[in-house]
Amino acid sequence: MGSTALDDLSERLGAAVLTDPEAIAPYARDTSRAAPEGEPIAVVLAASTEDVSAALAWASAQGVRVSVRGAGTGLAGGAVGYPGGLVISLAGMNQIITIDPANRLAEVEAGVITADLDRAAQEHGLFFPPDPASARISTVGGNIATNAGGLRCVAHGVTTDSVAGLEIVLADGRIMRTGGRTIKDVTGLDLTSLFTGSEGTLGVITRATVRLKPVPEGAPRTFRASFAKIEDAGAAVAAIVSGPAKPEVLELLDALSVEIIESFHPSGLPVGDAAILVGQTVGPRAEADAAAILEVCAAHGSVASEISETDTLLEARRLSNPALNARGLRVSCDVGVPIAALAEMFLGVEAVARDHGRRVSTVAHAGDGNLHCTVEAGESADEYAAAETVIDDITRLALSLHGTVTGEHGIGSVKRHELAWQLDQTAIDVQRAIKHALDPSGILTPDRGI
Amino acid sequence: MGSTALDDLSERLGAAVLTDPEAIAPYARDTSRAAPEGEPIAVVLAASTEDVSAALAWASAQGVRVSVRGAGTGLAGGAVGYPGGLVISLAGMNQIITIDPANRLAEVEAGVITADLDRAAQEHGLFFPPDPASARISTVGGNIATNAGGLRCVAHGVTTDSVAGLEIVLADGRIMRTGGRTIKDVTGLDLTSLFTGSEGTLGVITRATVRLKPVPEGAPRTFRASFAKIEDAGAAVAAIVSGPAKPEVLELLDALSVEIIESFHPSGLPVGDAAILVGQTVGPRAEADAAAILEVCAAHGSVASEISETDTLLEARRLSNPALNARGLRVSCDVGVPIAALAEMFLGVEAVARDHGRRVSTVAHAGDGNLHCTVEAGESADEYAAAETVIDDITRLALSLHGTVTGEHGIGSVKRHELAWQLDQTAIDVQRAIKHALDPSGILTPDRGI
């Protein structure tokens, strides 16, 4: 690509194009372990849907590969820049257009920080259910593009369950709207769901209409149950989610995670048990629901428990990533299994760790059957590669239990070799046929996601 | 198409192909007002996924148009036979393969009657949430293909919210699986949601893995509130769905529907008010929740109310279709509006009816903002055409309130002219590009749905 072409792009977009390598560098990586294979040639700091449209029309015409990013907090390598490619950043499109309390809807630009939307909704007695661990730094658009999960999914579903409609720019620059403002709508194909979780492969999400929920009355309760056997905790989770008392959060921490989190930031987590379940109940019956959940735990062999009005337990849980990284547990996954297979999965992960002679921690969105297993690794490439083989074994174990290779982070580039482990070839072919139909030049996040 | 080609199909499938016009006739129509434009040439009574695969491979090779049906209860003309076309009936594929209580999943063939699945689930203390009014005669596969709604959507969402995975036969006969058995899964594009509600245009659903829920404890309660002004009922609905007491069912009947239903089958519905809300609460707090909902109604001007332990009110509601038909209200729609626009929509429908000088009844899944307006019409084509112009005005009214042309029945052939009223041209083009990518011969339910 000659400088004339780049000049043409800059001219169409004004000052919003970065071409200085030092300015570009921060936009070339995401938060995953995927390293860029080379530097992108420019970054478009989009300020409007029209900017995105102009940039994509240019990229399609030039055959330039495009990576798309909100805050760059993705964990699967989906937003890493392409060598000689264009980066489109939506971070500057951060306006909350409207909040409509009567219909419990919000219209936002893609670059709005997820926690900012939640805060704005709270002013109307509402909240935005999706809460990935990154909610304070990630964007609504990025959450939608990856169909992000989080701690509250056990009660409110994943991001797609909170998306009512999208504005999307296609690879050739055309702009379209999907979905709308109703609760039910079966007009045509469900493009909203198709683009949610499409990881930048089909189009660029520039705006979204999202669903809000009323903030429950009363003060929440956090609860904790400790187990001497991790498989008992797994069985307890399966019983809790089938029971009448519904937790809003239901997380599991194994012994290693508890010990590491507590040493990283002491907050009174009890150390030494095989596993603890921590969670939250909300609403006027929060106390009674927490007690009912702990009774289920007791019936499944829990050895200690507590109910608290403070958020300390969940705050400790939220520290797991920095705590694990600080202790050299660096290579992680986000596999999922059917809920009744949790106990077997937990034991299997321990067996994989023993076989490899490497420490592996497990922190799980247990109520969804979604595990984050993190493997210790030195900082060398060899060490990472060795840790990856542990992840591979854990992933194959999850699949043998009818699970999934990714419950919430996405395929990106990091897990692309695992696609065919889970999907049949026809399903892969169909996904690529859909992509080709919408992006015939193959410029949008190529060779990732699908 | 020569008889040789048909012989070839019969040979591949054995006795499962009907070619006698009298045998074919019952398979040429669905339950909508769409009339076949000519007779199909054959019906495949599929007994297996392989039968469907062979039939589609044959149809693709021959360029024969295919309509697909479960029980033929569709209301949008999606399953009407094509002149010279092939009909594939899934009704014979009616096996419940497994019920997995621990994971609250069931694996079923597409032709299983929805109520049969629900009944089988109840034996395990579980239930299947989707309950279109046709649940006793429609199939799970048909419900999925249309993303059917129903009475319980206000609590449990629409059909897509209960679908975990699908087995699909593509137009060329290839077989694929989508989704799986986990709660969260972001591996690749969300093909499960894409095919759910695709109305036979992208592939034929032959099996499904569906989600079940635990039957709530305790006896349900039904409740009723009467309103002197229909707009007050609309405002009450918006307040109820934002409140803490959640109904499982929340339906509205206007004065005309109440009068007609009560005269069709007297069951004690109070006649003479502008509108009534009838609904159901479930679980251990059913009585308290019903009382709380009726308090909201009172705050919004309800003039009478009752709570009952019997199902009489909802049974009366379920009779609305035959009752309206018996009194000459025959041409209906299923538009949706944002919940806060319900009051304005109800008044607007009354104004449309006055303008046209035709009686129009409104029965609504009010908690979802989804209305069934039914227009009186004589049996002549002219009368139907006149009634259609009323439906058109009601539909444009819904769209002017940011609504949808179809909340739960689908586009089919009956509403295809309305697609462009709601969707922008790019969204329509994208849908057709996806269809073309998956069905390049254009044999699968062509010129309908999208």
PDB file of C-alpha atoms in Angstrom, chain B residues 175-345:
ATOM      1  CA  ILE B 175     -25.897 -32.406   8.203  1.00  0.00           C
ATOM      2  CA  MET B 176     -24.493 -30.207  10.958  1.00  0.00           C
ATOM      3  CA  ARG B 177     -24.808 -29.682  14.703  1.00  0.00           C
ATOM      4  CA  THR B 178     -24.904 -26.287  16.395  1.00  0.00           C
ATOM      5  CA  GLY B 179     -24.648 -25.347  20.060  1.00  0.00           C
ATOM      6  CA  GLY B 180     -24.377 -27.984  22.721  1.00  0.00           C
ATOM      7  CA  ARG B 181     -25.093 -28.872  26.323  1.00  0.00           C
ATOM      8  CA  THR B 182     -23.433 -26.037  28.261  1.00  0.00           C
ATOM      9  CA  ILE B 183     -25.052 -22.870  29.607  1.00  0.00           C
ATOM     10  CA  LYS B 184     -22.441 -20.543  28.090  1.00  0.00           C
ATOM     11  CA  ASP B 185     -20.679 -21.150  24.767  1.00  0.00           C
ATOM     12  CA  VAL B 186     -19.066 -18.570  22.484  1.00  0.00           C
ATOM     13  CA  THR B 187     -17.343 -20.939  20.074  1.00  0.00           C
ATOM     14  CA  GLY B 188     -17.839 -19.408  16.630  1.00  0.00           C
ATOM     15  CA  LEU B 189     -20.956 -17.692  15.326  1.00  0.00           C
ATOM     16  CA  ASP B 190     -24.269 -18.241  17.114  1.00  0.00           C
ATOM     17  CA  LEU B 191     -25.749 -20.483  14.441  1.00  0.00           C
ATOM     18  CA  THR B 192     -28.312 -21.834  16.899  1.00  0.00           C
ATOM     19  CA  SER B 193     -29.952 -18.407  17.176  1.00  0.00           C
ATOM     20  CA  LEU B 194     -29.570 -17.776  13.458  1.00  0.00           C
ATOM     21  CA  PHE B 195     -31.496 -20.927  12.528  1.00  0.00           C
ATOM     22  CA  THR B 196     -34.070 -20.420  15.299  1.00  0.00           C
ATOM     23  CA  GLY B 197     -36.793 -18.328  13.690  1.00  0.00           C
ATOM     24  CA  SER B 198     -35.347 -18.717  10.188  1.00  0.00           C
ATOM     25  CA  GLU B 199     -38.707 -20.109   8.995  1.00  0.00           C
ATOM     26  CA  GLY B 200     -37.311 -22.910   6.868  1.00  0.00           C
ATOM     27  CA  THR B 201     -35.209 -20.605   4.708  1.00  0.00           C
ATOM     28  CA  LEU B 202     -31.722 -21.723   5.770  1.00  0.00           C
ATOM     29  CA  GLY B 203     -32.028 -25.406   6.610  1.00  0.00           C
ATOM     30  CA  VAL B 204     -34.286 -28.056   8.101  1.00  0.00           C
ATOM     31  CA  ILE B 205     -34.153 -28.564  11.864  1.00  0.00           C
ATOM     32  CA  THR B 206     -34.252 -32.294  12.557  1.00  0.00           C
ATOM     33  CA  ARG B 207     -33.256 -32.482  16.222  1.00  0.00           C
ATOM     34  CA  ALA B 208     -32.920 -30.052  19.107  1.00  0.00           C
ATOM     35  CA  THR B 209     -31.326 -29.916  22.510  1.00  0.00           C
ATOM     36  CA  VAL B 210     -33.658 -27.771  24.607  1.00  0.00           C
ATOM     37  CA  ARG B 211     -33.497 -26.307  28.093  1.00  0.00           C
ATOM     38  CA  LEU B 212     -35.959 -27.267  30.819  1.00  0.00           C
ATOM     39  CA  LYS B 213     -36.732 -25.485  34.076  1.00  0.00           C
ATOM     40  CA  PRO B 214     -37.756 -26.769  37.519  1.00  0.00           C
ATOM     41  CA  VAL B 215     -41.497 -26.722  38.152  1.00  0.00           C
ATOM     42  CA  PRO B 216     -42.103 -23.997  40.756  1.00  0.00           C
ATOM     43  CA  GLU B 217     -43.184 -25.163  44.197  1.00  0.00           C
ATOM     44  CA  GLY B 218     -46.716 -24.571  45.394  1.00  0.00           C
ATOM     45  CA  ALA B 219     -49.994 -23.963  43.600  1.00  0.00           C
ATOM     46  CA  PRO B 220     -50.239 -21.202  40.968  1.00  0.00           C
ATOM     47  CA  ARG B 221     -52.711 -18.368  41.290  1.00  0.00           C
ATOM     48  CA  THR B 222     -54.619 -16.683  38.498  1.00  0.00           C
ATOM     49  CA  PHE B 223     -55.571 -13.066  38.827  1.00  0.00           C
ATOM     50  CA  ARG B 224     -57.842 -10.644  37.007  1.00  0.00           C
ATOM     51  CA  ALA B 225     -58.161  -6.856  37.060  1.00  0.00           C
ATOM     52  CA  SER B 226     -60.843  -4.944  35.159  1.00  0.00           C
ATOM     53  CA  PHE B 227     -60.347  -1.452  33.766  1.00  0.00           C
ATOM     54  CA  ALA B 228     -62.821   1.185  32.636  1.00  0.00           C
ATOM     55  CA  LYS B 229     -60.196   2.634  30.304  1.00  0.00           C
ATOM     56  CA  ILE B 230     -58.000   0.394  28.161  1.00  0.00           C
ATOM     57  CA  GLU B 231     -55.141   2.893  28.331  1.00  0.00           C
ATOM     58  CA  ASP B 232     -55.084   2.463  32.115  1.00  0.00           C
ATOM     59  CA  ALA B 233     -54.615  -1.267  31.604  1.00  0.00           C
ATOM     60  CA  GLY B 234     -51.681  -0.503  29.284  1.00  0.00           C
ATOM     61  CA  ALA B 235     -50.070   1.754  31.869  1.00  0.00           C
ATOM     62  CA  ALA B 236     -50.607  -0.884  34.553  1.00  0.00           C
ATOM     63  CA  VAL B 237     -48.793  -3.486  32.445  1.00  0.00           C
ATOM     64  CA  ALA B 238     -45.760  -1.240  32.047  1.00  0.00           C
ATOM     65  CA  ALA B 239     -45.668  -0.753  35.823  1.00  0.00           C
ATOM     66  CA  ILE B 240     -46.145  -4.458  36.604  1.00  0.00           C
ATOM     67  CA  VAL B 241     -43.264  -5.657  34.440  1.00  0.00           C
ATOM     68  CA  SER B 242     -40.910  -3.155  36.075  1.00  0.00           C
ATOM     69  CA  GLY B 243     -42.029  -4.161  39.580  1.00  0.00           C
ATOM     70  CA  PRO B 244     -40.670  -6.798  41.927  1.00  0.00           C
ATOM     71  CA  ALA B 245     -43.628  -9.246  41.707  1.00  0.00           C
ATOM     72  CA  LYS B 246     -43.141 -11.152  38.463  1.00  0.00           C
ATOM     73  CA  PRO B 247     -46.128 -12.709  36.701  1.00  0.00           C
ATOM     74  CA  GLU B 248     -45.627 -15.903  34.696  1.00  0.00           C
ATOM     75  CA  VAL B 249     -48.501 -14.852  32.416  1.00  0.00           C
ATOM     76  CA  LEU B 250     -49.897 -11.342  31.831  1.00  0.00           C
ATOM     77  CA  GLU B 251     -52.585 -11.092  29.144  1.00  0.00           C
ATOM     78  CA  LEU B 252     -54.973  -8.360  28.121  1.00  0.00           C
ATOM     79  CA  LEU B 253     -58.425  -8.840  26.650  1.00  0.00           C
ATOM     80  CA  ASP B 254     -60.368  -5.880  25.353  1.00  0.00           C
ATOM     81  CA  ALA B 255     -64.132  -5.474  25.807  1.00  0.00           C
ATOM     82  CA  LEU B 256     -64.992  -7.050  22.467  1.00  0.00           C
ATOM     83  CA  SER B 257     -62.834 -10.145  23.043  1.00  0.00           C
ATOM     84  CA  VAL B 258     -64.248 -10.641  26.525  1.00  0.00           C
ATOM     85  CA  GLU B 259     -67.803 -10.422  25.273  1.00  0.00           C
ATOM     86  CA  ILE B 260     -67.161 -12.840  22.399  1.00  0.00           C
ATOM     87  CA  ILE B 261     -65.222 -15.363  24.480  1.00  0.00           C
ATOM     88  CA  GLU B 262     -67.838 -15.315  27.228  1.00  0.00           C
ATOM     89  CA  SER B 263     -70.697 -15.833  24.777  1.00  0.00           C
ATOM     90  CA  PHE B 264     -68.770 -18.640  23.042  1.00  0.00           C
ATOM     91  CA  HIS B 265     -68.112 -20.544  26.254  1.00  0.00           C
ATOM     92  CA  PRO B 266     -69.504 -18.934  29.415  1.00  0.00           C
ATOM     93  CA  SER B 267     -66.957 -19.200  32.183  1.00  0.00           C
ATOM     94  CA  GLY B 268     -67.646 -16.200  34.366  1.00  0.00           C
ATOM     95  CA  LEU B 269     -65.482 -13.593  32.617  1.00  0.00           C
ATOM     96  CA  PRO B 270     -66.953 -10.227  33.677  1.00  0.00           C
ATOM     97  CA  VAL B 271     -68.394  -8.506  30.594  1.00  0.00           C
ATOM     98  CA  GLY B 272     -68.697  -4.760  30.060  1.00  0.00           C
ATOM     99  CA  ASP B 273     -65.380  -3.273  31.122  1.00  0.00           C
ATOM    100  CA  ALA B 274     -63.050  -1.657  28.604  1.00  0.00           C
ATOM    101  CA  ALA B 275     -60.358  -4.248  29.227  1.00  0.00           C
ATOM    102  CA  ILE B 276     -59.266  -6.914  31.645  1.00  0.00           C
ATOM    103  CA  LEU B 277     -55.827  -8.142  32.545  1.00  0.00           C
ATOM    104  CA  VAL B 278     -55.618 -11.824  33.372  1.00  0.00           C
ATOM    105  CA  GLY B 279     -52.459 -13.534  34.498  1.00  0.00           C
ATOM    106  CA  GLN B 280     -50.789 -16.124  36.614  1.00  0.00           C
ATOM    107  CA  THR B 281     -48.227 -16.169  39.373  1.00  0.00           C
ATOM    108  CA  VAL B 282     -46.320 -19.253  40.460  1.00  0.00           C
ATOM    109  CA  GLY B 283     -44.040 -20.443  43.242  1.00  0.00           C
ATOM    110  CA  PRO B 284     -44.267 -20.275  47.000  1.00  0.00           C
ATOM    111  CA  ARG B 285     -45.157 -16.566  46.857  1.00  0.00           C
ATOM    112  CA  ALA B 286     -47.843 -16.913  44.168  1.00  0.00           C
ATOM    113  CA  GLU B 287     -50.614 -15.499  46.372  1.00  0.00           C
ATOM    114  CA  ALA B 288     -48.552 -12.538  47.599  1.00  0.00           C
ATOM    115  CA  ASP B 289     -47.249 -11.782  44.109  1.00  0.00           C
ATOM    116  CA  ALA B 290     -50.768 -11.830  42.646  1.00  0.00           C
ATOM    117  CA  ALA B 291     -51.908  -9.455  45.396  1.00  0.00           C
ATOM    118  CA  ALA B 292     -48.959  -7.133  44.726  1.00  0.00           C
ATOM    119  CA  ILE B 293     -49.746  -7.099  41.003  1.00  0.00           C
ATOM    120  CA  LEU B 294     -53.384  -6.267  41.699  1.00  0.00           C
ATOM    121  CA  GLU B 295     -52.232  -3.399  43.932  1.00  0.00           C
ATOM    122  CA  VAL B 296     -50.315  -2.005  40.958  1.00  0.00           C
ATOM    123  CA  CYS B 297     -53.485  -2.359  38.892  1.00  0.00           C
ATOM    124  CA  ALA B 298     -55.496  -0.515  41.547  1.00  0.00           C
ATOM    125  CA  ALA B 299     -52.944   2.284  41.562  1.00  0.00           C
ATOM    126  CA  HIS B 300     -53.518   2.543  37.802  1.00  0.00           C
ATOM    127  CA  GLY B 301     -57.308   2.725  38.052  1.00  0.00           C
ATOM    128  CA  SER B 302     -58.566  -0.859  37.964  1.00  0.00           C
ATOM    129  CA  VAL B 303     -62.231  -1.055  38.977  1.00  0.00           C
ATOM    130  CA  ALA B 304     -62.454  -4.689  40.069  1.00  0.00           C
ATOM    131  CA  SER B 305     -60.156  -7.621  40.662  1.00  0.00           C
ATOM    132  CA  GLU B 306     -59.976 -11.212  41.838  1.00  0.00           C
ATOM    133  CA  ILE B 307     -57.440 -13.906  42.691  1.00  0.00           C
ATOM    134  CA  SER B 308     -58.304 -17.525  42.052  1.00  0.00           C
ATOM    135  CA  GLU B 309     -56.766 -20.938  42.622  1.00  0.00           C
ATOM    136  CA  THR B 310     -58.419 -22.297  39.487  1.00  0.00           C
ATOM    137  CA  ASP B 311     -57.262 -21.979  35.896  1.00  0.00           C
ATOM    138  CA  THR B 312     -60.669 -20.837  34.552  1.00  0.00           C
ATOM    139  CA  LEU B 313     -59.584 -17.337  33.552  1.00  0.00           C
ATOM    140  CA  LEU B 314     -56.635 -18.543  31.510  1.00  0.00           C
ATOM    141  CA  GLU B 315     -58.643 -21.340  29.951  1.00  0.00           C
ATOM    142  CA  ALA B 316     -61.110 -18.681  28.798  1.00  0.00           C
ATOM    143  CA  ARG B 317     -58.210 -16.684  27.364  1.00  0.00           C
ATOM    144  CA  ARG B 318     -57.016 -19.744  25.454  1.00  0.00           C
ATOM    145  CA  LEU B 319     -60.404 -19.962  23.733  1.00  0.00           C
ATOM    146  CA  SER B 320     -60.021 -16.571  22.106  1.00  0.00           C
ATOM    147  CA  ASN B 321     -59.077 -17.821  18.632  1.00  0.00           C
ATOM    148  CA  PRO B 322     -61.986 -20.225  18.039  1.00  0.00           C
ATOM    149  CA  ALA B 323     -64.381 -17.782  19.729  1.00  0.00           C
ATOM    150  CA  LEU B 324     -63.337 -14.853  17.530  1.00  0.00           C
ATOM    151  CA  ASN B 325     -63.411 -16.981  14.382  1.00  0.00           C
ATOM    152  CA  ALA B 326     -66.909 -18.207  15.216  1.00  0.00           C
ATOM    153  CA  ARG B 327     -68.096 -14.612  15.337  1.00  0.00           C
ATOM    154  CA  GLY B 328     -66.521 -13.606  12.043  1.00  0.00           C
ATOM    155  CA  LEU B 329     -63.343 -11.999  13.346  1.00  0.00           C
ATOM    156  CA  ARG B 330     -60.951 -13.807  11.079  1.00  0.00           C
ATOM    157  CA  VAL B 331     -58.020 -11.685   9.920  1.00  0.00           C
ATOM    158  CA  SER B 332     -55.401 -11.156  12.593  1.00  0.00           C
ATOM    159  CA  CYS B 333     -51.892  -9.916  13.189  1.00  0.00           C
ATOM    160  CA  ASP B 334     -49.266 -10.202  15.904  1.00  0.00           C
ATOM    161  CA  VAL B 335     -47.599  -6.802  16.028  1.00  0.00           C
ATOM    162  CA  GLY B 336     -45.446  -5.706  18.956  1.00  0.00           C
ATOM    163  CA  VAL B 337     -44.630  -2.358  20.547  1.00  0.00           C
ATOM    164  CA  PRO B 338     -42.270  -1.222  23.288  1.00  0.00           C
ATOM    165  CA  ILE B 339     -43.978  -1.799  26.602  1.00  0.00           C
ATOM    166  CA  ALA B 340     -44.391   1.899  27.427  1.00  0.00           C
ATOM    167  CA  ALA B 341     -46.264   2.416  24.138  1.00  0.00           C
ATOM    168  CA  LEU B 342     -48.992  -0.110  24.954  1.00  0.00           C
ATOM    169  CA  ALA B 343     -51.537   2.452  26.133  1.00  0.00           C
ATOM    170  CA  GLU B 344     -51.071   4.576  23.014  1.00  0.00           C
ATOM    171  CA  MET B 345     -51.231   1.467  20.833  1.00  0.00           C
TER     172      MET B 345
END
